[in-house]
Tab-separated table of C-alpha atoms and ligand atoms in Angstrom:
chain	number	residue	atom	x	y	z
A	1	MET	CA	0.448	-13.316	9.316
A	2	THR	CA	3.353	-14.892	11.080
A	3	ARG	CA	6.324	-12.800	12.021
A	4	LYS	CA	9.002	-12.945	9.384
A	5	SER	CA	12.591	-13.031	10.534
A	6	LEU	CA	15.250	-10.902	8.884
A	7	THR	CA	16.739	-13.814	6.980
A	8	GLU	CA	13.384	-14.653	5.436
A	9	THR	CA	12.469	-11.110	4.543
A	10	ALA	CA	13.417	-9.502	1.266
A	11	ARG	CA	14.116	-5.809	0.822
A	12	LEU	CA	11.385	-3.326	1.578
A	13	ASP	CA	10.504	-0.194	-0.376
A	14	VAL	CA	8.811	1.417	2.613
A	15	LEU	CA	9.230	0.855	6.348
A	16	ALA	CA	6.762	2.343	8.823
A	17	ILE	CA	7.995	2.574	12.421
A	18	GLY	CA	5.884	3.139	15.521
A	19	ALA	CA	6.548	3.249	19.251
A	20	HIS	CA	3.605	0.978	20.068
A	21	PRO	CA	1.438	-1.518	18.193
A	22	ASP	CA	-1.408	0.443	16.511
A	23	ASP	CA	0.585	3.720	16.225
A	24	VAL	CA	1.498	3.044	12.585
A	25	GLU	CA	-1.989	1.888	11.638
A	26	LEU	CA	-3.595	4.947	13.238
A	27	GLY	CA	-1.031	7.404	11.847
A	28	CYS	CA	-0.430	6.180	8.316
A	29	GLY	CA	-2.255	2.856	7.834
A	30	ALA	CA	-4.241	3.929	4.791
A	31	THR	CA	-1.133	5.423	3.175
A	32	LEU	CA	0.685	2.122	3.685
A	33	ALA	CA	-2.226	0.245	2.127
A	34	ARG	CA	-2.112	2.612	-0.832
A	35	ILE	CA	1.646	2.132	-1.285
A	36	ALA	CA	1.325	-1.664	-1.007
A	37	ALA	CA	-1.558	-1.739	-3.496
A	38	ALA	CA	0.648	0.146	-5.975
A	39	GLY	CA	3.043	-2.820	-5.914
A	40	HIS	CA	5.671	-1.622	-3.446
A	41	THR	CA	6.867	-3.771	-0.582
A	42	VAL	CA	5.877	-2.437	2.828
A	43	GLY	CA	6.966	-3.419	6.323
A	44	ILE	CA	6.019	-2.346	9.839
A	45	LEU	CA	8.380	-2.210	12.791
A	46	HIS	CA	6.926	-1.725	16.277
A	47	LEU	CA	9.579	-0.486	18.709
A	48	THR	CA	7.772	-2.110	21.647
A	49	ARG	CA	5.082	-4.704	22.126
A	50	GLY	CA	2.900	-2.261	24.061
A	51	GLU	CA	3.668	-4.047	27.310
A	52	ALA	CA	2.809	-0.967	29.420
A	53	GLY	CA	-0.653	-0.627	27.885
A	54	THR	CA	-3.681	-0.588	30.173
A	55	ARG	CA	-5.379	-3.325	28.163
A	56	GLY	CA	-4.187	-6.589	26.671
A	57	VAL	CA	-1.006	-8.581	27.182
A	58	PRO	CA	2.068	-8.381	24.903
A	59	GLU	CA	1.389	-11.735	23.200
A	60	GLU	CA	-2.129	-10.594	22.349
A	61	ARG	CA	-0.919	-7.252	21.038
A	62	GLU	CA	1.757	-8.965	18.945
A	63	ALA	CA	-0.814	-11.230	17.277
A	64	GLU	CA	-3.091	-8.234	16.692
A	65	ALA	CA	-0.233	-6.273	15.122
A	66	CYS	CA	0.584	-9.100	12.713
A	67	ALA	CA	-3.051	-9.401	11.626
A	68	ALA	CA	-3.273	-5.615	11.228
A	69	GLY	CA	-0.159	-5.632	9.031
A	70	ASP	CA	-1.777	-8.319	6.923
A	71	ALA	CA	-4.851	-6.137	6.437
A	72	LEU	CA	-2.671	-3.339	5.050
A	73	GLY	CA	-0.669	-5.589	2.720
A	74	ALA	CA	2.574	-5.447	4.729
A	75	THR	CA	5.015	-8.243	3.926
A	76	ALA	CA	6.926	-7.905	7.201
A	77	VAL	CA	5.882	-7.100	10.770
A	78	GLU	CA	8.532	-7.090	13.449
A	79	PHE	CA	9.189	-5.824	16.949
A	80	LEU	CA	12.133	-4.283	18.722
A	81	HIS	CA	12.290	-4.320	22.484
A	82	CYS	CA	12.838	-0.685	23.408
A	83	ARG	CA	10.526	-0.846	26.461
A	84	ASP	CA	7.043	0.624	26.437
A	85	GLY	CA	6.418	3.518	28.840
A	86	GLY	CA	9.910	4.983	28.979
A	87	LEU	CA	11.067	4.003	25.521
A	88	ARG	CA	14.821	3.569	25.425
A	89	SER	CA	16.613	5.287	22.568
A	90	GLY	CA	20.284	4.793	23.365
A	91	GLU	CA	23.074	3.171	21.421
A	92	PRO	CA	21.839	-0.453	21.767
A	93	GLU	CA	18.417	0.537	20.415
A	94	GLU	CA	20.057	2.533	17.603
A	95	ASP	CA	22.160	-0.511	16.700
A	96	ALA	CA	19.105	-2.781	16.665
A	97	LEU	CA	17.249	-0.382	14.375
A	98	ILE	CA	20.304	0.092	12.143
A	99	ALA	CA	20.478	-3.708	11.707
A	100	ARG	CA	16.868	-3.740	10.491
A	101	LEU	CA	17.435	-0.796	8.150
A	102	ARG	CA	20.511	-2.438	6.635
A	103	ALA	CA	18.690	-5.730	6.151
A	104	TRP	CA	15.479	-4.272	4.716
A	105	ARG	CA	17.073	-1.251	2.963
A	106	PRO	CA	13.888	0.854	2.666
A	107	GLU	CA	13.943	3.941	0.449
A	108	LEU	CA	11.219	5.605	2.498
A	109	VAL	CA	10.718	5.501	6.268
A	110	LEU	CA	7.531	6.736	7.944
A	111	GLY	CA	7.796	7.445	11.667
A	112	PRO	CA	6.456	9.465	14.621
A	113	SER	CA	6.638	13.274	14.679
A	114	PRO	CA	9.118	15.156	16.900
A	115	ARG	CA	6.612	16.129	19.610
A	116	ASP	CA	3.522	14.342	20.841
A	117	ARG	CA	1.406	13.887	23.953
A	118	HIS	CA	2.890	10.454	24.677
A	119	PRO	CA	6.578	10.969	25.516
A	120	ASP	CA	7.457	7.625	23.870
A	121	HIS	CA	6.478	9.089	20.498
A	122	GLY	CA	9.017	11.918	20.693
A	123	ARG	CA	11.656	9.481	21.894
A	124	ALA	CA	10.796	7.168	18.999
A	125	HIS	CA	11.156	10.089	16.571
A	126	ARG	CA	14.653	10.809	17.858
A	127	LEU	CA	15.595	7.122	17.700
A	128	VAL	CA	14.378	6.873	14.094
A	129	ALA	CA	16.165	10.098	13.109
A	130	ALA	CA	19.441	8.908	14.635
A	131	ALA	CA	19.306	5.355	13.284
A	132	THR	CA	18.304	6.333	9.736
A	133	PHE	CA	21.297	8.693	9.624
A	134	TYR	CA	23.879	6.484	11.329
A	135	SER	CA	22.766	3.528	9.190
A	136	GLY	CA	24.432	5.305	6.261
A	137	LEU	CA	27.807	5.527	7.983
A	138	ALA	CA	30.293	2.825	6.959
A	139	ARG	CA	32.089	2.953	10.285
A	140	ARG	CA	29.049	2.529	12.495
A	141	GLY	CA	28.240	-1.071	13.389
A	142	GLN	CA	28.013	-4.159	11.226
A	143	GLY	CA	26.637	-4.671	7.732
A	144	GLU	CA	26.397	-2.785	4.455
A	145	PRO	CA	25.565	0.904	5.085
A	146	HIS	CA	22.160	2.130	3.941
A	147	ARG	CA	20.428	5.476	4.401
A	148	PRO	CA	16.777	5.879	3.385
A	149	ALA	CA	16.177	8.631	0.830
A	150	ALA	CA	13.453	10.203	2.993
A	151	VAL	CA	11.933	10.037	6.487
A	152	PHE	CA	8.421	11.478	6.842
A	153	SER	CA	6.470	11.880	10.094
A	154	TYR	CA	2.835	10.856	10.429
A	155	MET	CA	0.406	12.589	12.787
A	156	GLN	CA	-0.639	11.070	16.139
A	157	HIS	CA	-2.169	13.057	18.992
A	158	ASP	CA	-0.664	16.518	18.567
A	159	PRO	CA	-1.516	18.314	15.326
A	160	PHE	CA	1.126	19.869	13.102
A	161	GLU	CA	1.077	21.895	9.900
A	162	PRO	CA	1.365	19.158	7.260
A	163	ARG	CA	3.933	19.406	4.482
A	164	PHE	CA	1.712	17.159	2.367
A	165	VAL	CA	-1.474	15.121	2.613
A	166	VAL	CA	-1.959	11.719	0.965
A	167	ASP	CA	-5.354	11.037	-0.610
A	168	VAL	CA	-6.353	7.762	1.046
A	169	SER	CA	-10.054	7.799	0.140
A	170	SER	CA	-9.842	4.426	-1.627
A	171	PHE	CA	-7.910	2.839	1.237
A	172	TRP	CA	-9.893	3.987	4.241
A	173	GLU	CA	-11.590	0.594	4.500
A	174	SER	CA	-8.176	-1.115	4.654
A	175	LYS	CA	-7.223	1.135	7.555
A	176	LEU	CA	-10.463	0.306	9.365
A	177	ALA	CA	-9.817	-3.398	8.746
A	178	ALA	CA	-6.359	-3.054	10.290
A	179	LEU	CA	-7.711	-1.156	13.298
A	180	ALA	CA	-10.405	-3.812	13.733
A	181	GLU	CA	-7.623	-6.314	14.469
A	182	TYR	CA	-6.625	-4.393	17.602
A	183	ARG	CA	-9.452	-5.844	19.606
A	184	SER	CA	-7.741	-5.335	22.960
A	185	GLN	CA	-7.036	-1.636	22.343
A	186	LEU	CA	-9.552	0.140	20.201
A	187	HIS	CA	-13.287	0.545	20.204
A	188	GLN	CA	-14.968	-1.833	17.749
A	189	GLU	CA	-18.397	-1.773	16.183
A	190	GLY	CA	-20.965	-3.359	18.518
A	191	ASP	CA	-18.630	-2.903	21.463
A	192	ARG	CA	-21.106	-1.472	23.944
A	193	GLU	CA	-21.357	-4.534	26.112
A	194	ARG	CA	-17.632	-5.089	25.883
A	195	ALA	CA	-17.106	-1.729	27.560
A	196	SER	CA	-18.733	-3.083	30.678
A	197	ARG	CA	-16.488	-6.125	30.709
A	198	ASP	CA	-13.557	-6.499	33.038
A	199	GLU	CA	-11.127	-4.233	31.170
A	200	PRO	CA	-10.589	-0.633	32.304
A	201	PRO	CA	-11.717	2.217	30.028
A	202	THR	CA	-8.971	4.059	28.136
A	203	LYS	CA	-9.030	7.125	25.963
A	204	ILE	CA	-8.254	5.272	22.733
A	205	ALA	CA	-10.806	2.520	23.457
A	206	SER	CA	-13.684	5.014	23.441
A	207	PRO	CA	-16.057	5.435	20.492
A	208	GLU	CA	-15.209	9.162	20.600
A	209	PHE	CA	-11.581	8.391	19.777
A	210	ARG	CA	-12.710	6.327	16.818
A	211	ALA	CA	-14.874	9.185	15.584
A	212	ALA	CA	-11.994	11.633	16.043
A	213	ILE	CA	-9.735	9.509	13.827
A	214	GLU	CA	-12.301	9.662	11.062
A	215	GLY	CA	-12.964	13.354	11.649
A	216	ARG	CA	-9.295	14.239	11.320
A	217	ALA	CA	-8.934	12.186	8.123
A	218	ARG	CA	-12.002	13.883	6.673
A	219	HIS	CA	-10.621	17.291	7.688
A	220	PHE	CA	-7.277	16.778	5.940
A	221	GLY	CA	-8.956	15.023	3.018
A	222	GLN	CA	-11.225	18.004	2.527
A	223	MET	CA	-8.185	20.276	2.323
A	224	ILE	CA	-6.935	18.430	-0.766
A	225	GLY	CA	-10.322	17.793	-2.325
A	226	ALA	CA	-10.501	14.165	-1.201
A	227	GLU	CA	-12.816	12.263	1.117
A	228	PHE	CA	-10.034	11.055	3.441
A	229	GLY	CA	-6.444	12.227	3.833
A	230	GLU	CA	-3.437	11.382	6.009
A	231	PRO	CA	-1.084	14.300	6.830
A	232	PHE	CA	2.718	14.130	6.936
A	233	TRP	CA	5.569	16.374	8.013
A	234	THR	CA	9.202	16.612	7.021
A	235	PRO	CA	11.751	19.260	8.024
A	236	LEU	CA	13.017	19.566	4.445
A	237	PRO	CA	11.248	20.926	1.374
A	238	LEU	CA	10.001	18.319	-1.082
A	239	ALA	CA	11.470	18.065	-4.567
A	240	VAL	CA	8.798	18.185	-7.263
A	241	ALA	CA	9.584	17.020	-10.800
A	242	ASP	CA	6.237	18.027	-12.281
A	243	PRO	CA	4.280	20.893	-10.647
A	244	MET	CA	1.205	19.724	-12.553
A	245	SER	CA	1.208	16.591	-10.409
A	246	LEU	CA	0.422	18.820	-7.407
A	247	LEU	CA	-2.979	19.928	-8.686
A	248	PRO	CA	-5.823	18.741	-6.452
A	249	GLY	CA	-8.204	16.309	-8.041
A	250	GLY	CA	-11.410	17.173	-6.210
A	251	LEU	CA	-13.565	20.253	-5.670
A	252	ARG	CA	-12.080	23.711	-6.242
B	301	LIG	ZN1	1.949	5.086	20.727
C-alpha cells in the first residue's frame, strides 16, 4: 500500500489511532479486519513513525505500517509527527489530528487507553480525547466540524476491565498477517537465527511477547465463548437496541 494523502482519501467509517506503528495492529488489528470485511471503510493513523524504537529506521517502519494496514483491509494509512519517546500532545498536534478527523469524518475512533506502561500511550489517549472533542467545535480551527459518535480504547500493555469484547476468531489470521509485516519489530516464525543478528533484543521482539498476545486474545475470547477476542474500554455505558444481540454465541 502506498500512503494516501488527505485529498485522495474518501471518508472513513472507522479510524484507529496509535502512538507508534504496530500499536493499532497489536491492540485492535483483528477488530479492524472484521469491520473492514463487513464493508466499512477503515483507516489507521500512527501519531509517530516509531523513530525512537530500538530496532529499525523510520522509513522501514513506515513501509511496514503501510503493508500491515493492507493486510487488515485499511484504505488509508497515515502518520502524524508527534515525536516518538516523549509524544507531544499540545495545540499543534491537536490541530493536526483535528484536520484528519474533519477530512476523514469517522463515526468510530479506536485509540489507546488512558494509562499504560509506555508513557506515550497515555499521552496519545489524551491527545485523541481532546482532538475528537474539539473537532466538533465550529470555532476551533479550519474546516467543517465533525465529532465521532464514539471513541473506544483498545488494550496494550496494562490490563483493564473491558466494557466489551469483540469476537475476532475469524480474523485472527488477518491480525497475524499484519503483525508479520513488522519485520523490524516483532518476533516472526523461524526467527531464531535472526535473534543473533546485529539488532538488539527488545521485549516485543521476543517469542514470549508473541505468545502473550495470543494468550490474552484467547483469554478474552474464552470469556465471551469465542476462540479469540479483543477487549475494549469506554468511560460511558453502551446503548443497546436489542438485548438479545448481547447473548454469547459459544459455550455456556
Ligand atoms: Zn506504542
